[in-house]
Coordinates of C-alpha atoms and ligand atoms in Angstrom, one line a residue:
M1 CA 1.7 -35.5 -22.2
A2 CA -0.5 -35.3 -25.3
D3 CA -2.8 -32.4 -24.2
Y4 CA -0.5 -31.0 -21.5
D5 CA 1.7 -27.9 -22.6
Y6 CA 4.3 -28.8 -19.6
D7 CA 5.2 -31.4 -17.0
V8 CA 5.9 -28.6 -14.7
L9 CA 4.7 -25.0 -14.6
V10 CA 6.1 -22.8 -11.8
I11 CA 4.5 -19.6 -10.9
G12 CA 7.0 -17.1 -9.6
A13 CA 10.6 -16.9 -10.5
G14 CA 12.0 -16.1 -7.0
P15 CA 14.8 -18.3 -5.4
G16 CA 12.2 -20.9 -4.9
G17 CA 10.5 -20.8 -8.3
Y18 CA 13.5 -20.5 -10.5
V19 CA 15.6 -23.0 -8.6
A20 CA 12.6 -25.5 -8.8
A21 CA 12.2 -24.9 -12.4
I22 CA 15.9 -25.5 -13.3
R23 CA 15.9 -28.7 -11.2
A24 CA 12.8 -30.0 -12.9
A25 CA 14.4 -29.3 -16.3
Q26 CA 17.5 -31.0 -15.2
L27 CA 15.5 -34.1 -14.4
G28 CA 14.1 -34.1 -17.9
L29 CA 10.6 -32.6 -17.1
K30 CA 9.3 -30.1 -19.8
T31 CA 9.3 -26.9 -17.5
A32 CA 7.9 -23.4 -17.7
C33 CA 8.2 -20.6 -15.3
A34 CA 5.8 -17.5 -15.2
D35 CA 6.7 -14.3 -13.6
G36 CA 5.6 -10.7 -14.5
R37 CA 8.6 -8.9 -13.3
E38 CA 10.9 -7.3 -15.9
T39 CA 13.6 -9.5 -14.8
L40 CA 13.9 -13.1 -13.0
G41 CA 15.1 -13.7 -9.5
G42 CA 12.0 -12.6 -7.6
T43 CA 12.1 -10.4 -4.5
C44 CA 15.7 -12.0 -3.6
L45 CA 17.6 -10.9 -6.6
N46 CA 15.6 -7.6 -7.7
V47 CA 14.7 -5.9 -4.4
G48 CA 15.8 -8.1 -1.5
C49 CA 18.9 -10.1 -0.5
I50 CA 21.2 -8.7 -3.3
P51 CA 20.5 -5.2 -3.5
S52 CA 20.5 -4.8 0.4
K53 CA 23.8 -6.7 0.5
A54 CA 25.3 -4.3 -2.2
M55 CA 24.4 -1.4 -0.1
L56 CA 25.4 -3.0 3.1
H57 CA 28.8 -4.1 1.6
A58 CA 29.5 -0.5 0.3
S59 CA 28.2 1.4 3.3
E60 CA 30.5 -0.7 5.5
Y61 CA 33.6 0.5 3.6
Y62 CA 32.4 4.0 3.9
D63 CA 31.7 3.6 7.7
A64 CA 35.1 2.0 8.2
A65 CA 36.7 5.0 6.7
A66 CA 34.5 7.5 8.4
N67 CA 34.5 6.0 11.9
G68 CA 38.0 5.5 12.6
A69 CA 38.3 1.7 12.0
M70 CA 40.7 2.1 9.0
A71 CA 42.8 4.9 10.8
K72 CA 43.3 2.2 13.6
M73 CA 45.1 0.0 10.9
G74 CA 47.3 3.0 9.8
I75 CA 45.1 4.1 6.9
D76 CA 44.2 7.8 7.3
V77 CA 41.4 8.6 4.9
T78 CA 38.5 11.1 4.8
P79 CA 35.8 9.5 2.7
K80 CA 33.7 11.4 0.4
L81 CA 30.2 9.8 -0.3
N82 CA 29.4 9.4 -4.2
L83 CA 25.7 8.0 -3.6
P84 CA 24.8 7.7 -7.3
A85 CA 28.0 5.6 -7.8
M86 CA 27.0 3.6 -4.8
H87 CA 23.5 2.9 -6.2
A88 CA 25.0 2.2 -9.7
Q89 CA 27.0 -0.7 -8.2
R90 CA 23.8 -2.1 -6.6
I91 CA 22.0 -1.7 -9.8
D92 CA 24.9 -3.5 -11.7
A93 CA 24.8 -6.3 -9.2
V94 CA 21.0 -6.9 -9.6
K95 CA 21.5 -6.5 -13.4
G96 CA 24.2 -9.2 -13.5
L97 CA 22.5 -11.7 -11.2
T98 CA 19.0 -11.5 -12.8
G99 CA 20.5 -11.8 -16.3
G100 CA 22.5 -15.0 -15.0
I101 CA 19.1 -16.6 -14.3
E102 CA 17.8 -15.8 -17.7
F103 CA 21.0 -17.5 -19.0
L104 CA 20.3 -20.6 -16.9
F105 CA 16.7 -20.8 -18.0
K106 CA 17.9 -20.7 -21.7
K107 CA 20.6 -23.4 -20.9
N108 CA 18.3 -25.7 -19.2
K109 CA 15.3 -25.1 -21.6
V110 CA 13.0 -23.6 -19.1
D111 CA 10.4 -21.5 -20.9
W112 CA 9.8 -18.0 -19.1
L113 CA 6.2 -17.0 -19.5
K114 CA 6.2 -13.4 -19.0
G115 CA 3.2 -12.3 -17.1
Y116 CA 1.3 -12.9 -13.9
A117 CA -0.4 -16.3 -13.6
A118 CA -4.0 -17.0 -12.5
F119 CA -5.7 -20.4 -12.0
I120 CA -8.4 -21.3 -14.5
G121 CA -8.7 -24.8 -13.2
K122 CA -6.8 -27.5 -11.2
D123 CA -4.2 -28.1 -13.9
S124 CA -4.3 -24.9 -15.9
V125 CA -3.5 -21.2 -15.6
E126 CA -3.7 -18.1 -17.7
V127 CA -0.8 -16.0 -18.3
A128 CA -0.8 -12.8 -20.5
G129 CA -4.0 -13.9 -22.2
K130 CA -2.8 -17.4 -22.9
T131 CA -3.8 -20.6 -21.4
Y132 CA -1.3 -23.3 -20.4
R133 CA -2.3 -26.8 -19.1
A134 CA 0.4 -28.5 -16.8
K135 CA 0.7 -32.0 -15.3
N136 CA 2.1 -30.2 -12.1
I137 CA 1.9 -26.5 -10.9
I138 CA 4.4 -25.2 -8.3
I139 CA 3.0 -22.1 -6.5
A140 CA 6.2 -20.1 -5.7
T141 CA 4.7 -16.5 -5.5
G142 CA 6.6 -15.4 -2.4
S143 CA 5.7 -12.5 -0.2
S144 CA 5.4 -8.7 0.0
V145 CA 5.4 -6.0 2.6
T146 CA 3.0 -6.1 5.3
P147 CA 1.3 -2.7 5.4
L148 CA 0.8 -0.8 8.6
P149 CA -2.6 0.9 8.9
G150 CA -2.2 4.6 9.1
V151 CA 1.3 4.8 7.7
D152 CA 0.8 4.8 3.9
V153 CA 4.0 3.9 1.9
D154 CA 4.7 5.9 -1.2
N155 CA 8.2 5.0 -2.5
D156 CA 8.2 7.6 -5.2
K157 CA 8.0 10.5 -2.5
Q158 CA 10.8 8.9 -0.6
I159 CA 9.3 10.0 2.8
I160 CA 7.5 6.9 3.9
V161 CA 8.9 4.0 2.2
D162 CA 9.1 0.1 2.3
S163 CA 12.5 -1.9 1.9
T164 CA 12.4 -1.3 -1.8
G165 CA 12.2 2.4 -1.4
A166 CA 14.7 2.5 1.4
L167 CA 17.3 0.7 -1.0
E168 CA 16.8 3.5 -3.5
L169 CA 16.9 7.0 -1.4
A170 CA 18.5 9.6 -3.6
K171 CA 20.0 11.3 -0.6
V172 CA 21.0 10.4 3.0
P173 CA 18.1 11.5 5.3
D174 CA 19.1 13.5 8.4
H175 CA 16.6 11.5 10.4
M176 CA 15.4 8.1 9.6
V177 CA 12.8 6.2 11.7
V178 CA 12.7 2.6 11.1
I179 CA 9.5 0.9 12.3
G180 CA 10.3 -2.7 13.4
G181 CA 13.3 -3.9 14.9
G182 CA 13.5 -7.1 12.6
V183 CA 15.9 -7.9 9.9
I184 CA 15.1 -5.5 7.3
G185 CA 14.9 -2.5 9.9
L186 CA 18.3 -3.3 11.3
E187 CA 20.1 -4.0 7.9
L188 CA 18.7 -1.0 6.0
G189 CA 18.8 1.2 9.2
S190 CA 22.5 0.3 9.4
V191 CA 23.0 1.3 5.7
W192 CA 21.7 4.8 6.2
R193 CA 23.4 5.1 9.7
R194 CA 26.6 4.4 8.4
L195 CA 26.3 6.8 5.5
G196 CA 25.4 9.6 7.9
A197 CA 21.7 9.4 9.1
K198 CA 20.5 9.6 12.7
V199 CA 18.5 6.4 12.9
T200 CA 15.6 5.7 15.4
C201 CA 14.2 2.3 15.5
V202 CA 10.8 1.9 17.0
E203 CA 9.9 -1.7 18.0
F204 CA 6.6 -3.0 19.4
L205 CA 8.3 -5.8 21.6
D206 CA 10.5 -5.5 24.5
Q207 CA 13.5 -6.5 22.4
I208 CA 14.8 -6.5 18.7
L209 CA 15.2 -9.5 16.7
P210 CA 12.4 -11.6 17.7
G211 CA 12.7 -15.4 17.0
M212 CA 16.4 -15.2 17.9
D213 CA 18.2 -16.4 21.0
A214 CA 17.8 -14.0 24.1
D215 CA 21.6 -13.4 24.6
V216 CA 21.8 -12.5 21.0
R217 CA 19.0 -10.1 21.0
K218 CA 20.4 -8.4 24.1
D219 CA 23.9 -8.0 22.9
A220 CA 23.0 -7.1 19.4
N221 CA 20.7 -4.3 20.9
R222 CA 23.8 -3.3 22.9
I223 CA 26.1 -3.2 19.9
F224 CA 23.6 -1.3 17.7
K225 CA 23.1 1.3 20.4
K226 CA 26.9 1.6 20.6
Q227 CA 26.9 2.4 16.9
G228 CA 24.4 5.2 17.3
I229 CA 21.1 3.8 16.6
E230 CA 18.5 4.8 19.0
F231 CA 15.8 2.3 20.2
K232 CA 12.3 2.9 21.2
L233 CA 11.3 -0.5 22.4
K234 CA 7.7 -1.4 23.7
T235 CA 6.4 1.2 21.4
K236 CA 4.0 1.1 18.5
V237 CA 3.5 3.6 15.7
T238 CA -0.3 4.4 15.4
G239 CA -0.2 6.9 12.5
A240 CA 1.8 9.1 10.2
A241 CA 1.2 12.4 8.6
V242 CA 3.4 13.8 5.7
K243 CA 3.9 17.5 6.2
G244 CA 6.0 19.0 3.4
K245 CA 9.1 17.1 3.2
K246 CA 8.9 15.4 6.6
A247 CA 6.7 12.8 8.2
V248 CA 5.3 13.2 11.8
L249 CA 4.6 9.8 13.5
T250 CA 2.3 9.1 16.4
L251 CA 3.9 6.7 18.8
E252 CA 2.2 5.1 21.9
P253 CA 3.6 2.7 24.4
A254 CA 2.8 -0.7 23.4
A255 CA 0.7 -1.4 26.5
G256 CA -1.1 1.7 26.1
G257 CA -0.6 5.2 27.6
D258 CA 0.3 8.8 26.3
A259 CA 1.1 9.3 22.7
E260 CA 4.1 11.2 21.6
T261 CA 5.2 12.4 18.3
L262 CA 8.4 11.9 16.3
E263 CA 9.6 13.8 13.1
A264 CA 11.5 12.1 10.5
D265 CA 12.9 12.7 6.9
V266 CA 12.3 9.2 5.9
V267 CA 10.3 6.5 7.6
L268 CA 11.0 2.8 6.8
V269 CA 8.0 0.5 7.3
S270 CA 9.4 -3.0 8.0
I271 CA 7.1 -4.8 10.1
G272 CA 7.1 -8.2 8.4
R273 CA 6.1 -9.7 5.1
R274 CA 3.1 -11.5 4.0
P275 CA 2.4 -14.4 1.5
N276 CA 1.5 -13.3 -2.0
T277 CA -1.9 -15.1 -3.2
D278 CA -4.0 -12.3 -4.4
G279 CA -4.6 -12.6 -8.0
L280 CA -3.9 -16.3 -8.2
A281 CA -7.7 -17.3 -8.2
L282 CA -6.9 -20.0 -5.8
D283 CA -10.5 -20.8 -5.6
K284 CA -10.6 -22.0 -9.2
A285 CA -8.0 -24.7 -8.4
G286 CA -9.9 -25.6 -5.2
L287 CA -7.3 -24.2 -2.9
A288 CA -7.6 -22.2 0.4
V289 CA -5.2 -20.2 2.5
N290 CA -4.7 -20.7 6.2
A291 CA -5.4 -17.9 8.8
R292 CA -2.1 -16.4 8.1
G293 CA -2.8 -16.3 4.4
Q294 CA -0.3 -19.2 3.8
I295 CA -0.6 -22.1 1.5
E296 CA -0.4 -25.2 3.6
T297 CA 1.7 -28.1 2.3
D298 CA 2.7 -31.7 3.2
H299 CA 6.3 -32.5 3.9
D300 CA 6.8 -33.3 0.2
F301 CA 5.4 -29.7 -0.7
S302 CA 2.1 -31.1 -2.3
T303 CA -1.1 -29.2 -1.5
Q304 CA -4.5 -30.6 -0.7
V305 CA -5.1 -30.5 -4.5
P306 CA -3.2 -33.4 -6.3
G307 CA -0.7 -31.8 -8.9
I308 CA -0.3 -28.4 -7.3
W309 CA 2.6 -27.9 -5.0
A310 CA 3.9 -24.9 -3.0
I311 CA 7.2 -23.6 -1.8
G312 CA 9.0 -20.6 -0.4
D313 CA 7.7 -17.5 1.4
V314 CA 4.0 -18.3 0.4
I315 CA 4.0 -21.5 2.6
P316 CA 4.7 -21.6 6.5
G317 CA 8.3 -21.4 7.8
P318 CA 11.0 -18.6 7.9
M319 CA 10.8 -16.3 4.8
L320 CA 14.4 -17.0 3.6
A321 CA 15.9 -17.4 0.2
H322 CA 18.0 -20.5 0.9
K323 CA 14.8 -22.1 2.4
A324 CA 12.9 -21.2 -0.6
E325 CA 15.7 -22.8 -2.9
D326 CA 16.0 -25.9 -0.9
E327 CA 12.2 -26.4 -1.1
G328 CA 12.4 -25.8 -4.9
I329 CA 15.0 -28.6 -5.3
A330 CA 13.0 -31.0 -2.9
C331 CA 9.7 -30.3 -4.6
A332 CA 11.1 -30.7 -8.4
E333 CA 12.6 -34.0 -7.2
N334 CA 9.4 -35.2 -5.5
I335 CA 7.6 -34.5 -8.7
A336 CA 10.2 -36.5 -10.7
G337 CA 9.5 -39.4 -8.3
Q338 CA 12.5 -39.0 -6.3
T339 CA 12.7 -38.3 -2.6
G340 CA 13.3 -34.6 -1.9
I341 CA 13.6 -33.6 1.7
V342 CA 14.3 -30.3 3.6
N343 CA 15.2 -30.4 7.3
H344 CA 13.4 -27.5 8.6
D345 CA 15.1 -27.7 12.0
V346 CA 18.4 -26.8 10.4
I347 CA 17.7 -23.6 8.5
P348 CA 20.3 -21.0 9.2
S349 CA 19.5 -17.3 9.4
V350 CA 21.9 -14.5 9.2
V351 CA 21.5 -10.6 9.8
Y352 CA 23.9 -9.0 7.6
T353 CA 24.9 -6.0 9.9
W354 CA 28.1 -5.2 11.3
P355 CA 29.0 -7.5 13.1
E356 CA 27.1 -10.3 11.5
I357 CA 24.4 -12.2 13.6
A358 CA 23.7 -15.6 12.8
G359 CA 22.0 -18.7 14.1
V360 CA 20.8 -22.4 13.4
G361 CA 18.6 -24.6 15.3
L362 CA 17.0 -24.0 18.7
T363 CA 17.4 -21.0 20.9
E364 CA 18.5 -21.6 24.6
E365 CA 15.0 -20.8 25.7
Q366 CA 13.4 -23.2 23.0
A367 CA 15.8 -26.0 23.9
K368 CA 15.2 -25.6 27.6
E369 CA 11.4 -26.0 27.1
K370 CA 12.3 -29.4 25.6
G371 CA 14.5 -30.8 28.1
E372 CA 17.9 -30.4 29.9
V373 CA 20.7 -28.6 28.2
K374 CA 24.3 -27.7 28.4
V375 CA 25.5 -24.4 27.1
G376 CA 29.0 -23.3 26.0
K377 CA 29.8 -19.7 25.3
F378 CA 33.0 -18.2 24.0
P379 CA 33.7 -14.4 23.3
M380 CA 35.0 -13.0 20.1
A381 CA 37.3 -10.8 22.2
G382 CA 39.1 -14.3 23.0
N383 CA 39.6 -15.2 19.4
S384 CA 42.9 -14.3 18.0
R385 CA 41.7 -13.4 14.5
A386 CA 38.6 -11.2 15.5
K387 CA 41.1 -9.5 18.1
T388 CA 43.9 -8.7 15.7
N389 CA 41.2 -7.5 13.2
H390 CA 39.8 -5.0 15.9
E391 CA 36.6 -7.0 15.9
P392 CA 36.1 -7.6 19.5
D393 CA 32.3 -7.7 19.7
G394 CA 30.2 -10.8 19.9
F395 CA 30.4 -14.3 20.7
V396 CA 29.5 -18.0 20.0
K397 CA 27.0 -19.9 21.9
I398 CA 26.4 -23.7 21.5
I399 CA 23.4 -25.4 23.1
A400 CA 23.6 -29.3 23.4
D401 CA 21.3 -31.8 24.9
A402 CA 22.6 -32.5 28.5
K403 CA 22.4 -36.2 28.1
T404 CA 23.5 -37.0 24.6
D405 CA 25.6 -34.0 24.0
R406 CA 23.8 -33.5 20.5
V407 CA 24.0 -29.9 19.3
L408 CA 20.6 -28.4 19.3
G409 CA 21.4 -24.8 18.3
V410 CA 24.3 -22.4 17.5
W411 CA 24.3 -18.7 17.8
C412 CA 26.8 -16.1 16.9
I413 CA 27.5 -12.5 16.7
A414 CA 30.8 -12.0 14.8
S415 CA 32.1 -10.0 11.7
V416 CA 31.8 -13.2 9.5
A417 CA 29.0 -15.0 11.4
G418 CA 27.1 -15.6 8.2
T419 CA 30.0 -17.6 6.9
M420 CA 30.8 -19.2 10.2
I421 CA 27.3 -20.6 10.8
A422 CA 27.5 -22.9 7.6
Q423 CA 29.8 -25.4 9.5
A424 CA 27.3 -25.4 12.6
A425 CA 24.5 -26.2 10.1
Q426 CA 26.6 -29.0 8.5
A427 CA 27.5 -30.5 11.8
M428 CA 23.9 -30.4 12.9
E429 CA 22.8 -31.9 9.8
F430 CA 25.1 -34.9 10.6
G431 CA 23.8 -35.0 14.0
A432 CA 27.1 -33.9 15.7
T433 CA 27.8 -33.7 19.4
S434 CA 29.6 -30.7 21.0
E435 CA 32.6 -33.1 21.5
D436 CA 32.7 -33.8 17.6
I437 CA 33.1 -30.0 17.0
A438 CA 35.4 -29.6 19.8
Y439 CA 37.7 -32.2 18.5
T440 CA 37.5 -31.2 14.9
C441 CA 40.7 -29.3 13.8
H442 CA 39.9 -25.7 12.9
A443 CA 42.5 -23.5 10.8
H444 CA 44.3 -21.0 12.8
P445 CA 43.9 -17.8 12.9
T446 CA 40.4 -17.9 11.8
H447 CA 37.0 -16.7 13.5
S448 CA 35.7 -20.1 13.2
E449 CA 38.0 -21.3 16.0
A450 CA 35.5 -19.5 18.2
I451 CA 32.9 -22.3 17.3
K452 CA 35.5 -24.8 18.4
E453 CA 36.2 -23.0 21.6
A454 CA 32.3 -22.6 22.3
A455 CA 32.1 -26.4 21.8
M456 CA 34.8 -26.8 24.3
A457 CA 33.1 -24.5 26.6
V458 CA 30.2 -26.9 26.6
T459 CA 32.2 -29.2 28.8
G460 CA 33.7 -26.2 30.5
K461 CA 37.1 -26.5 29.0
P462 CA 37.9 -23.7 26.6
I463 CA 41.6 -22.7 26.2
H464 CA 41.6 -18.9 25.3
V465 CA 39.4 -17.5 28.0
Ligands
FAD501 P1 10.0 -14.3 -4.2 O1 11.5 -14.2 -4.2 O2 9.1 -13.2 -3.4 O3 9.5 -14.5 -5.5 C1 8.2 -14.6 -6.0 C2 8.1 -14.1 -7.6 O4 6.8 -14.5 -7.8 C3 8.2 -12.6 -7.6 O5 9.1 -12.4 -8.5 C4 6.7 -12.3 -8.0 O6 6.8 -11.1 -8.9 C5 6.2 -13.4 -8.7 N1 4.7 -13.5 -8.5 C6 3.9 -13.3 -7.5 N2 2.6 -13.6 -7.9 C7 2.8 -14.1 -9.3 C8 1.8 -14.4 -10.2 N3 0.5 -14.6 -9.8 N4 2.3 -15.0 -11.4 C9 3.5 -14.9 -11.7 N5 4.5 -14.5 -10.8 C10 4.1 -14.1 -9.6 N6 16.4 -13.9 2.5 C11 17.6 -14.4 2.7 O7 17.8 -15.5 3.0 N7 18.9 -13.6 2.9 C12 18.8 -12.3 2.8 O8 19.8 -11.6 2.9 C13 17.5 -11.5 2.5 N8 17.5 -10.2 2.5 C14 16.3 -9.8 2.2 C15 16.3 -8.3 2.0 C16 15.1 -7.5 1.7 C17 15.1 -6.2 1.6 C18 13.9 -8.4 1.6 C19 12.6 -7.7 1.2 C20 14.0 -9.8 1.7 C21 15.2 -10.4 2.0 N9 15.2 -11.8 2.2 C22 16.3 -12.4 2.5 C23 14.0 -12.6 1.9 C24 14.0 -13.3 0.5 O9 14.0 -12.4 -0.3 C25 12.6 -14.2 0.5 O10 12.7 -15.2 1.6 C26 12.8 -15.0 -0.9 O11 12.9 -14.2 -1.9 C27 11.6 -15.9 -1.0 O12 11.7 -16.5 -2.2 P2 10.4 -17.0 -3.1 O13 10.7 -17.6 -4.3 O14 9.5 -17.6 -2.0 O15 9.7 -15.7 -3.4
NAD502 P1 10.6 -9.2 10.8 O1 9.5 -10.2 11.2 O2 12.1 -9.6 10.8 O3 10.6 -8.1 11.9 C1 9.5 -7.2 12.0 C2 9.5 -6.4 13.4 O4 8.6 -5.4 13.5 C3 9.3 -7.4 14.5 O5 10.4 -7.1 15.4 C4 8.1 -7.0 15.2 O6 8.0 -7.2 16.5 C5 8.0 -5.4 14.7 N1 6.6 -4.9 14.5 C6 5.4 -5.5 14.1 N2 4.6 -4.5 14.0 C7 5.0 -3.5 14.6 C8 4.5 -2.2 14.9 N3 3.1 -1.7 14.6 N4 5.3 -1.2 15.4 C9 6.7 -1.4 15.7 N5 7.2 -2.6 15.4 C10 6.4 -3.6 15.0 O7 10.3 -8.5 9.5 P2 11.1 -7.7 8.4 O8 12.2 -6.9 9.0 O9 10.1 -6.7 7.7 O10 11.6 -8.8 7.4 C11 10.5 -9.4 6.6 C12 11.1 -10.9 6.2 O11 12.0 -10.8 5.4 C13 11.7 -11.5 7.5 O12 11.0 -12.7 7.7 C14 13.1 -12.0 7.2 O13 13.3 -13.3 7.4 C15 13.1 -11.7 5.6 N6 14.5 -11.0 5.5 C16 15.5 -11.7 5.7 C17 17.0 -11.1 5.6 C18 18.2 -12.0 5.9 O14 18.0 -13.1 6.0 N7 19.2 -11.4 6.2 C19 17.0 -9.7 5.4 C20 15.7 -9.1 5.1 C21 14.5 -9.7 5.2

């Protein structure tokens, strides 16, 4: 340790980096974490998961009051939007949670190096003009918005914005156009639709939510349409011009054809995110990125340069906070000589719309490519709790191996799908069969009983349909 400043130096304090730093410190390693943001927590806590959920949660209440859902339960209210107060509770949530990470750093004796890090060698970086040498360096620099050529984001003007700008709009737009029918477009499009905006979603592909199970994508599209979101599928945006306080977009069919224009008060560019490696001077460490700009690692998160590791959005795999966290823990454990493993086949994903959409494992299409499958499906309309709560939309679908009955994937659309999917992930982690789930006692009345019924449906014997 003599001439090393740290055993572990983590670059980036998002859910990957801060969790890796805390675990490394817990394991007795002298640890620092560099980040140039004002507050810790990365994209997730500052401008991602947390503020978006604060706006989703608050707007859900507003929508329930405005769209008659509360009236259905005997509560007559006419909601009045106080947008500054809604933003204040978002900012408060961010402040509380980012401050919490600062507390955890102090508690675990992790040094926060305030500034952006750049490599100056294989074992050293420069942060805010100072050089630090570390036995191990973990790159956890995350990702940022993929730009769309011809559609220039300017969050200050609040006309063409990215997800960060869309979280902070000072007024509800009359017409919001969302470019990209992925997770961000649907979550943030839902927020502003609920608060009164007309929302149009332009998606390049023939269906929204790429990567999810086809039944889920189709049903989600139907549900969002019913809620009032208009979709222009198989359409690409090729340009945007800001005229006064409006944007005029040029749209073309994805397969080519006549262009049309579409006017919007606010345009949200949400066509994906790309890894952050600019400014790291990776070449000085002898590292290169792959064709997608990601840093490749082995299963233990080591890169091709001994002593340099990488985790989270900057490496291949789904860009999800919990994936980054689990990789952070495993990576720190591997550095400490333990065996840290992440099962990338069982990473749940959740879209926090109304209803929520969640999945884990293979889609039916992916599973069928690998072999014969059995599928069980159960509608939320048959679930007593969902029915009682006036939440009839959605279903649970379980995909199992036809021969072994082992569960390969679980997909659901339900008000609390994000919570329900945890039991599916746990079951899959333990190698459960659909029969195991079907014969596990589930509390009544809960939405989770729909998972049990879908498991019973794999062998064709659900009770409540
Ligand atoms: P990040 O969280 O991006 O953190 C990386 C950090 O590294 C940043 O703070 C950055 O400032 C810092 N950094 C970059 N370069 C340097 C450098 N050279 N030196 C020092 N520091 C540097 N995921 C979910 O699982 N659930 C959700 O609900 C969800 N909602 C989202 C909503 C939105 C609007 C967005 C944008 C994303 C959302 N995500 C969600 C994705 C999630 O935020 C990311 O997957 C997660 O934050 C990735 O974690 P990370 O640690 O890899 O990187
Ligand atoms: P995404 O990859 O989820 O969706 C982007 C969509 O844009 C795709 O459907 C794609 O086909 C479409 N698209 C691409 N180019 C287009 C074009 N020119 N015109 C029209 N459509 C186009 O990306 P995102 O929604 O920006 O989210 C980025 C990442 O952040 C995702 O990987 C996601 O995992 C993560 N995230 C997760 C959550 C969550 O877990 N709840 C929430 C927000 C973001």
